[in-house]
Amino acid sequence: EYGSAQEESDALFAAARKMKRGSKVVEELMQKSLEGEQILNDAMLDLAPMADNQALLDEGTLVLIQERLERTCKKTGFQSPNLNETDEMQQKSQSNKQNQRKNEQQRNKPNP
């Protein structure tokens, strides 16, 4: 496979350098992932009383949690919901439900 021992050793050293660089990159990615996980765990702990119906969080607390997640979005992947899109989706959903009810009522009416 190799023409000489020198070529083989050069190829093996090059492969070792690549593996070492790859290990370093993976280590850095794992560290970033752990940091993001810790941020998300902290947010979950802050929200836990509300999820368990033990307590209601005031709007200020929710805003602080959201702002913290937005500041750290590169580490966590958090995306703040677009309230306009959410409202539009809710309106479409309500409109669809109303249309379904009308269709059901028309189907259930006796035909004269």
mmCIF file of N, CA and C in Angstrom:
data_model
loop_
_atom_site.group_PDB
_atom_site.id
_atom_site.type_symbol
_atom_site.label_atom_id
_atom_site.label_comp_id
_atom_site.label_asym_id
_atom_site.label_seq_id
_atom_site.Cartn_x
_atom_site.Cartn_y
_atom_site.Cartn_z
ATOM 1 N N GLU A 1 0.830 -1.195 0.000
ATOM 2 C CA GLU A 1 0.000 0.000 0.000
ATOM 3 C C GLU A 1 0.871 1.255 0.000
ATOM 4 N N TYR A 2 1.915 1.254 0.779
ATOM 5 C CA TYR A 2 2.837 2.397 0.843
ATOM 6 C C TYR A 2 4.147 2.007 0.166
ATOM 7 N N GLY A 3 4.795 3.000 -0.446
ATOM 8 C CA GLY A 3 6.055 2.746 -1.145
ATOM 9 C C GLY A 3 7.228 2.594 -0.207
ATOM 10 N N SER A 4 7.117 3.211 0.971
ATOM 11 C CA SER A 4 8.218 3.129 1.939
ATOM 12 C C SER A 4 7.667 3.289 3.348
ATOM 13 N N ALA A 5 8.528 2.993 4.295
ATOM 14 C CA ALA A 5 8.140 3.141 5.700
ATOM 15 C C ALA A 5 7.883 4.612 6.018
ATOM 16 N N GLN A 6 8.624 5.493 5.371
ATOM 17 C CA GLN A 6 8.458 6.933 5.586
ATOM 18 C C GLN A 6 7.059 7.375 5.142
ATOM 19 N N GLU A 7 6.591 6.928 3.987
ATOM 20 C CA GLU A 7 5.255 7.284 3.485
ATOM 21 C C GLU A 7 4.182 6.761 4.432
ATOM 22 N N GLU A 8 4.380 5.535 4.921
ATOM 23 C CA GLU A 8 3.399 4.960 5.848
ATOM 24 C C GLU A 8 3.347 5.758 7.145
ATOM 25 N N SER A 9 4.517 6.114 7.679
ATOM 26 C CA SER A 9 4.520 6.870 8.943
ATOM 27 C C SER A 9 3.923 8.254 8.735
ATOM 28 N N ASP A 10 4.211 8.905 7.591
ATOM 29 C CA ASP A 10 3.612 10.211 7.308
ATOM 30 C C ASP A 10 2.088 10.114 7.248
ATOM 31 N N ALA A 11 1.582 9.074 6.589
ATOM 32 C CA ALA A 11 0.129 8.886 6.471
ATOM 33 C C ALA A 11 -0.495 8.626 7.837
ATOM 34 N N LEU A 12 0.170 7.818 8.659
ATOM 35 C CA LEU A 12 -0.358 7.513 9.995
ATOM 36 C C LEU A 12 -0.339 8.748 10.891
ATOM 37 N N PHE A 13 0.712 9.549 10.819
ATOM 38 C CA PHE A 13 0.766 10.779 11.613
ATOM 39 C C PHE A 13 -0.305 11.771 11.153
ATOM 40 N N ALA A 14 -0.532 11.855 9.846
ATOM 41 C CA ALA A 14 -1.576 12.750 9.328
ATOM 42 C C ALA A 14 -2.951 12.306 9.828
ATOM 43 N N ALA A 15 -3.171 10.990 9.814
ATOM 44 C CA ALA A 15 -4.448 10.463 10.307
ATOM 45 C C ALA A 15 -4.607 10.755 11.800
ATOM 46 N N ALA A 16 -3.523 10.619 12.543
ATOM 47 C CA ALA A 16 -3.576 10.894 13.992
ATOM 48 C C ALA A 16 -3.888 12.359 14.255
ATOM 49 N N ARG A 17 -3.286 13.276 13.470
ATOM 50 C CA ARG A 17 -3.569 14.705 13.647
ATOM 51 C C ARG A 17 -5.044 15.002 13.365
ATOM 52 N N LYS A 18 -5.585 14.384 12.316
ATOM 53 C CA LYS A 18 -7.007 14.591 11.986
ATOM 54 C C LYS A 18 -7.897 14.091 13.127
ATOM 55 N N MET A 19 -7.559 12.927 13.658
ATOM 56 C CA MET A 19 -8.364 12.378 14.753
ATOM 57 C C MET A 19 -8.294 13.285 15.979
ATOM 58 N N LYS A 20 -7.093 13.834 16.244
ATOM 59 C CA LYS A 20 -6.931 14.708 17.401
ATOM 60 C C LYS A 20 -7.757 15.976 17.223
ATOM 61 N N ARG A 21 -7.717 16.572 16.004
ATOM 62 C CA ARG A 21 -8.521 17.765 15.738
ATOM 63 C C ARG A 21 -10.005 17.433 15.850
ATOM 64 N N GLY A 22 -10.400 16.292 15.327
ATOM 65 C CA GLY A 22 -11.801 15.873 15.406
ATOM 66 C C GLY A 22 -12.256 15.700 16.838
ATOM 67 N N SER A 23 -11.392 15.117 17.655
ATOM 68 C CA SER A 23 -11.726 14.929 19.075
ATOM 69 C C SER A 23 -11.920 16.263 19.769
ATOM 70 N N LYS A 24 -11.062 17.224 19.417
ATOM 71 C CA LYS A 24 -11.164 18.545 20.033
ATOM 72 C C LYS A 24 -12.476 19.226 19.642
ATOM 73 N N VAL A 25 -12.850 19.105 18.367
ATOM 74 C CA VAL A 25 -14.103 19.705 17.895
ATOM 75 C C VAL A 25 -15.287 19.064 18.607
ATOM 76 N N VAL A 26 -15.267 17.735 18.715
ATOM 77 C CA VAL A 26 -16.360 17.027 19.383
ATOM 78 C C VAL A 26 -16.440 17.436 20.848
ATOM 79 N N GLU A 27 -15.279 17.584 21.483
ATOM 80 C CA GLU A 27 -15.255 17.998 22.894
ATOM 81 C C GLU A 27 -15.876 19.386 23.064
ATOM 82 N N GLU A 28 -15.539 20.314 22.168
ATOM 83 C CA GLU A 28 -16.106 21.667 22.234
ATOM 84 C C GLU A 28 -17.617 21.635 22.024
ATOM 85 N N LEU A 29 -18.072 20.830 21.081
ATOM 86 C CA LEU A 29 -19.519 20.724 20.831
ATOM 87 C C LEU A 29 -20.243 20.125 22.034
ATOM 88 N N MET A 30 -19.638 19.148 22.653
ATOM 89 C CA MET A 30 -20.257 18.544 23.842
ATOM 90 C C MET A 30 -20.346 19.559 24.975
ATOM 91 N N GLN A 31 -19.311 20.384 25.134
ATOM 92 C CA GLN A 31 -19.327 21.411 26.184
ATOM 93 C C GLN A 31 -20.445 22.414 25.929
ATOM 94 N N LYS A 32 -20.582 22.864 24.681
ATOM 95 C CA LYS A 32 -21.656 23.800 24.337
ATOM 96 C C LYS A 32 -23.022 23.164 24.579
ATOM 97 N N SER A 33 -23.132 21.901 24.243
ATOM 98 C CA SER A 33 -24.399 21.196 24.437
ATOM 99 C C SER A 33 -24.758 21.107 25.921
ATOM 100 N N LEU A 34 -23.759 20.818 26.745
ATOM 101 C CA LEU A 34 -23.998 20.747 28.193
ATOM 102 C C LEU A 34 -24.400 22.102 28.761
ATOM 103 N N GLU A 35 -23.775 23.164 28.268
ATOM 104 C CA GLU A 35 -24.134 24.510 28.732
ATOM 105 C C GLU A 35 -25.581 24.829 28.350
ATOM 106 N N GLY A 36 -25.959 24.501 27.119
ATOM 107 C CA GLY A 36 -27.329 24.732 26.674
ATOM 108 C C GLY A 36 -28.324 23.909 27.475
ATOM 109 N N GLU A 37 -27.962 22.672 27.760
ATOM 110 C CA GLU A 37 -28.840 21.810 28.557
ATOM 111 C C GLU A 37 -29.052 22.383 29.955
ATOM 112 N N GLN A 38 -28.001 22.920 30.551
ATOM 113 C CA GLN A 38 -28.110 23.508 31.886
ATOM 114 C C GLN A 38 -29.038 24.722 31.871
ATOM 115 N N ILE A 39 -28.926 25.548 30.842
ATOM 116 C CA ILE A 39 -29.795 26.724 30.725
ATOM 117 C C ILE A 39 -31.254 26.288 30.616
ATOM 118 N N LEU A 40 -31.510 25.279 29.785
ATOM 119 C CA LEU A 40 -32.883 24.791 29.615
ATOM 120 C C LEU A 40 -33.401 24.141 30.898
ATOM 121 N N ASN A 41 -32.544 23.413 31.597
ATOM 122 C CA ASN A 41 -32.953 22.809 32.875
ATOM 123 C C ASN A 41 -33.313 23.883 33.894
ATOM 124 N N ASP A 42 -32.528 24.959 33.927
ATOM 125 C CA ASP A 42 -32.837 26.070 34.838
ATOM 126 C C ASP A 42 -34.200 26.678 34.507
ATOM 127 N N ALA A 43 -34.474 26.860 33.218
ATOM 128 C CA ALA A 43 -35.768 27.420 32.812
ATOM 129 C C ALA A 43 -36.904 26.475 33.201
ATOM 130 N N MET A 44 -36.689 25.168 33.021
ATOM 131 C CA MET A 44 -37.725 24.200 33.405
ATOM 132 C C MET A 44 -37.985 24.244 34.913
ATOM 133 N N LEU A 45 -36.925 24.382 35.693
ATOM 134 C CA LEU A 45 -37.100 24.475 37.145
ATOM 135 C C LEU A 45 -37.878 25.727 37.521
ATOM 136 N N ASP A 46 -37.599 26.824 36.821
ATOM 137 C CA ASP A 46 -38.322 28.065 37.092
ATOM 138 C C ASP A 46 -39.802 27.937 36.742
ATOM 139 N N LEU A 47 -40.106 27.142 35.715
ATOM 140 C CA LEU A 47 -41.488 26.983 35.261
ATOM 141 C C LEU A 47 -42.222 25.823 35.935
ATOM 142 N N ALA A 48 -41.506 24.964 36.634
ATOM 143 C CA ALA A 48 -42.092 23.759 37.227
ATOM 144 C C ALA A 48 -43.299 24.036 38.132
ATOM 145 N N PRO A 49 -43.251 25.037 39.015
ATOM 146 C CA PRO A 49 -44.425 25.267 39.876
ATOM 147 C C PRO A 49 -45.684 25.563 39.064
ATOM 148 N N MET A 50 -45.533 26.248 37.959
ATOM 149 C CA MET A 50 -46.683 26.565 37.125
ATOM 150 C C MET A 50 -47.212 25.309 36.436
ATOM 151 N N ALA A 51 -46.312 24.441 35.999
ATOM 152 C CA ALA A 51 -46.717 23.217 35.317
ATOM 153 C C ALA A 51 -47.442 22.271 36.265
ATOM 154 N N ASP A 52 -47.060 22.277 37.519
ATOM 155 C CA ASP A 52 -47.676 21.404 38.519
ATOM 156 C C ASP A 52 -48.891 22.031 39.174
ATOM 157 N N ASN A 53 -49.304 23.197 38.694
ATOM 158 C CA ASN A 53 -50.444 23.931 39.248
ATOM 159 C C ASN A 53 -50.246 24.265 40.724
ATOM 160 N N GLN A 54 -48.995 24.327 41.148
ATOM 161 C CA GLN A 54 -48.708 24.684 42.533
ATOM 162 C C GLN A 54 -48.743 26.197 42.727
ATOM 163 N N ALA A 55 -48.372 26.902 41.694
ATOM 164 C CA ALA A 55 -48.318 28.354 41.813
ATOM 165 C C ALA A 55 -48.471 28.976 40.440
ATOM 166 N N LEU A 56 -48.958 30.186 40.436
ATOM 167 C CA LEU A 56 -49.039 30.942 39.195
ATOM 168 C C LEU A 56 -47.857 31.891 39.147
ATOM 169 N N LEU A 57 -47.162 31.891 38.022
ATOM 170 C CA LEU A 57 -46.048 32.821 37.866
ATOM 171 C C LEU A 57 -46.588 34.119 37.300
ATOM 172 N N ASP A 58 -46.065 35.202 37.803
ATOM 173 C CA ASP A 58 -46.520 36.486 37.293
ATOM 174 C C ASP A 58 -45.897 36.721 35.915
ATOM 175 N N GLU A 59 -46.475 37.653 35.194
ATOM 176 C CA GLU A 59 -46.035 37.930 33.834
ATOM 177 C C GLU A 59 -44.580 38.391 33.800
ATOM 178 N N GLY A 60 -44.156 39.127 34.793
ATOM 179 C CA GLY A 60 -42.773 39.597 34.856
ATOM 180 C C GLY A 60 -41.782 38.450 34.911
ATOM 181 N N THR A 61 -42.100 37.423 35.706
ATOM 182 C CA THR A 61 -41.231 36.257 35.804
ATOM 183 C C THR A 61 -41.157 35.539 34.467
ATOM 184 N N LEU A 62 -42.297 35.395 33.815
ATOM 185 C CA LEU A 62 -42.317 34.736 32.511
ATOM 186 C C LEU A 62 -41.488 35.509 31.493
ATOM 187 N N VAL A 63 -41.579 36.832 31.530
ATOM 188 C CA VAL A 63 -40.802 37.664 30.602
ATOM 189 C C VAL A 63 -39.309 37.485 30.877
ATOM 190 N N LEU A 64 -38.925 37.447 32.147
ATOM 191 C CA LEU A 64 -37.511 37.254 32.489
ATOM 192 C C LEU A 64 -36.989 35.916 31.984
ATOM 193 N N ILE A 65 -37.785 34.870 32.138
ATOM 194 C CA ILE A 65 -37.386 33.541 31.656
ATOM 195 C C ILE A 65 -37.255 33.558 30.135
ATOM 196 N N GLN A 66 -38.222 34.169 29.471
ATOM 197 C CA GLN A 66 -38.186 34.236 28.011
ATOM 198 C C GLN A 66 -36.973 35.031 27.534
ATOM 199 N N GLU A 67 -36.693 36.156 28.167
ATOM 200 C CA GLU A 67 -35.542 36.972 27.767
ATOM 201 C C GLU A 67 -34.233 36.218 27.964
ATOM 202 N N ARG A 68 -34.147 35.462 29.067
ATOM 203 C CA ARG A 68 -32.935 34.677 29.309
ATOM 204 C C ARG A 68 -32.763 33.629 28.205
ATOM 205 N N LEU A 69 -33.857 32.982 27.825
ATOM 206 C CA LEU A 69 -33.786 31.982 26.765
ATOM 207 C C LEU A 69 -33.445 32.619 25.417
ATOM 208 N N GLU A 70 -33.966 33.815 25.168
ATOM 209 C CA GLU A 70 -33.648 34.503 23.914
ATOM 210 C C GLU A 70 -32.174 34.917 23.870
ATOM 211 N N ARG A 71 -31.627 35.355 25.010
ATOM 212 C CA ARG A 71 -30.212 35.748 25.047
ATOM 213 C C ARG A 71 -29.297 34.560 24.798
ATOM 214 N N THR A 72 -29.719 33.401 25.204
ATOM 215 C CA THR A 72 -28.885 32.208 25.098
ATOM 216 C C THR A 72 -29.343 31.282 23.978
ATOM 217 N N CYS A 73 -30.095 31.817 23.026
ATOM 218 C CA CYS A 73 -30.682 30.968 21.985
ATOM 219 C C CYS A 73 -29.638 30.238 21.145
ATOM 220 N N LYS A 74 -28.434 30.786 21.010
ATOM 221 C CA LYS A 74 -27.393 30.095 20.238
ATOM 222 C C LYS A 74 -26.961 28.812 20.934
ATOM 223 N N LYS A 75 -27.028 28.797 22.249
ATOM 224 C CA LYS A 75 -26.640 27.597 22.993
ATOM 225 C C LYS A 75 -27.801 26.622 23.140
ATOM 226 N N THR A 76 -29.023 27.138 23.207
ATOM 227 C CA THR A 76 -30.174 26.281 23.493
ATOM 228 C C THR A 76 -31.024 25.942 22.280
ATOM 229 N N GLY A 77 -30.944 26.770 21.238
ATOM 230 C CA GLY A 77 -31.812 26.557 20.081
ATOM 231 C C GLY A 77 -33.215 27.082 20.313
ATOM 232 N N PHE A 78 -33.417 27.840 21.387
ATOM 233 C CA PHE A 78 -34.737 28.377 21.709
ATOM 234 C C PHE A 78 -35.182 29.364 20.642
ATOM 235 N N GLN A 79 -36.440 29.239 20.241
ATOM 236 C CA GLN A 79 -37.040 30.193 19.312
ATOM 237 C C GLN A 79 -38.296 30.744 19.959
ATOM 238 N N SER A 80 -38.321 32.041 20.119
ATOM 239 C CA SER A 80 -39.470 32.686 20.726
ATOM 240 C C SER A 80 -40.663 32.563 19.788
ATOM 241 N N PRO A 81 -41.832 32.214 20.325
ATOM 242 C CA PRO A 81 -43.006 32.098 19.448
ATOM 243 C C PRO A 81 -43.408 33.446 18.884
ATOM 244 N N ASN A 82 -43.800 33.451 17.636
ATOM 245 C CA ASN A 82 -44.290 34.669 16.992
ATOM 246 C C ASN A 82 -45.762 34.787 17.352
ATOM 247 N N LEU A 83 -46.106 35.761 18.154
ATOM 248 C CA LEU A 83 -47.474 35.884 18.648
ATOM 249 C C LEU A 83 -48.462 36.126 17.522
ATOM 250 N N ASN A 84 -48.070 36.843 16.482
ATOM 251 C CA ASN A 84 -48.976 37.077 15.356
ATOM 252 C C ASN A 84 -49.319 35.768 14.665
ATOM 253 N N GLU A 85 -48.317 34.913 14.435
ATOM 254 C CA GLU A 85 -48.566 33.622 13.810
ATOM 255 C C GLU A 85 -49.430 32.751 14.705
ATOM 256 N N THR A 86 -49.173 32.794 16.010
ATOM 257 C CA THR A 86 -49.952 32.000 16.956
ATOM 258 C C THR A 86 -51.413 32.438 16.933
ATOM 259 N N ASP A 87 -51.658 33.749 16.940
ATOM 260 C CA ASP A 87 -53.027 34.263 16.887
ATOM 261 C C ASP A 87 -53.713 33.846 15.595
ATOM 262 N N GLU A 88 -52.992 33.937 14.468
ATOM 263 C CA GLU A 88 -53.572 33.545 13.183
ATOM 264 C C GLU A 88 -53.932 32.065 13.187
ATOM 265 N N MET A 89 -53.056 31.231 13.750
ATOM 266 C CA MET A 89 -53.330 29.797 13.792
ATOM 267 C C MET A 89 -54.558 29.514 14.657
ATOM 268 N N GLN A 90 -54.674 30.212 15.782
ATOM 269 C CA GLN A 90 -55.820 30.005 16.655
ATOM 270 C C GLN A 90 -57.110 30.441 15.962
ATOM 271 N N GLN A 91 -57.050 31.561 15.234
ATOM 272 C CA GLN A 91 -58.230 32.035 14.516
ATOM 273 C C GLN A 91 -58.632 31.046 13.424
ATOM 274 N N LYS A 92 -57.668 30.510 12.704
ATOM 275 C CA LYS A 92 -57.961 29.521 11.660
ATOM 276 C C LYS A 92 -58.580 28.271 12.274
ATOM 277 N N SER A 93 -58.042 27.863 13.419
ATOM 278 C CA SER A 93 -58.553 26.681 14.095
ATOM 279 C C SER A 93 -60.008 26.890 14.526
ATOM 280 N N GLN A 94 -60.296 28.064 15.084
ATOM 281 C CA GLN A 94 -61.664 28.364 15.504
ATOM 282 C C GLN A 94 -62.591 28.432 14.293
ATOM 283 N N SER A 95 -62.123 29.013 13.212
ATOM 284 C CA SER A 95 -62.921 29.110 11.991
ATOM 285 C C SER A 95 -63.208 27.716 11.433
ATOM 286 N N ASN A 96 -62.218 26.862 11.448
ATOM 287 C CA ASN A 96 -62.412 25.487 10.967
ATOM 288 C C ASN A 96 -63.427 24.745 11.826
ATOM 289 N N LYS A 97 -63.375 24.935 13.136
ATOM 290 C CA LYS A 97 -64.325 24.280 14.034
ATOM 291 C C LYS A 97 -65.749 24.765 13.756
ATOM 292 N N GLN A 98 -65.886 26.076 13.534
ATOM 293 C CA GLN A 98 -67.205 26.621 13.241
ATOM 294 C C GLN A 98 -67.738 26.057 11.924
ATOM 295 N N ASN A 99 -66.888 25.969 10.922
ATOM 296 C CA ASN A 99 -67.302 25.408 9.639
ATOM 297 C C ASN A 99 -67.693 23.937 9.771
ATOM 298 N N GLN A 100 -66.972 23.199 10.574
ATOM 299 C CA GLN A 100 -67.311 21.792 10.789
ATOM 300 C C GLN A 100 -68.677 21.663 11.468
ATOM 301 N N ARG A 101 -68.946 22.513 12.447
ATOM 302 C CA ARG A 101 -70.246 22.466 13.123
ATOM 303 C C ARG A 101 -71.382 22.773 12.148
ATOM 304 N N LYS A 102 -71.180 23.795 11.299
ATOM 305 C CA LYS A 102 -72.206 24.140 10.309
ATOM 306 C C LYS A 102 -72.444 22.977 9.359
ATOM 307 N N ASN A 103 -71.385 22.349 8.908
ATOM 308 C CA ASN A 103 -71.525 21.207 8.002
ATOM 309 C C ASN A 103 -72.259 20.053 8.661
ATOM 310 N N GLU A 104 -71.945 19.792 9.926
ATOM 311 C CA GLU A 104 -72.620 18.725 10.654
ATOM 312 C C GLU A 104 -74.104 19.043 10.836
ATOM 313 N N GLN A 105 -74.407 20.302 11.140
ATOM 314 C CA GLN A 105 -75.805 20.701 11.319
ATOM 315 C C GLN A 105 -76.575 20.550 10.014
ATOM 316 N N GLN A 106 -75.951 20.915 8.918
ATOM 317 C CA GLN A 106 -76.621 20.801 7.621
ATOM 318 C C GLN A 106 -76.838 19.339 7.257
ATOM 319 N N ARG A 107 -75.908 18.483 7.580
ATOM 320 C CA ARG A 107 -76.048 17.051 7.278
ATOM 321 C C ARG A 107 -77.140 16.416 8.136
ATOM 322 N N ASN A 108 -77.278 16.917 9.374
ATOM 323 C CA ASN A 108 -78.245 16.330 10.287
ATOM 324 C C ASN A 108 -79.672 16.865 10.122
ATOM 325 N N LYS A 109 -79.854 17.925 9.336
ATOM 326 C CA LYS A 109 -81.188 18.469 9.120
ATOM 327 C C LYS A 109 -81.984 17.513 8.235
ATOM 328 N N PRO A 110 -83.259 17.342 8.566
ATOM 329 C CA PRO A 110 -84.083 16.496 7.701
ATOM 330 C C PRO A 110 -84.290 17.186 6.336
ATOM 331 N N ASN A 111 -84.307 16.415 5.298
ATOM 332 C CA ASN A 111 -84.471 16.944 3.948
ATOM 333 C C ASN A 111 -85.959 17.082 3.640
ATOM 334 N N PRO A 112 -86.499 18.286 3.348
ATOM 335 C CA PRO A 112 -87.960 18.475 3.184
ATOM 336 C C PRO A 112 -88.473 17.917 1.892
#
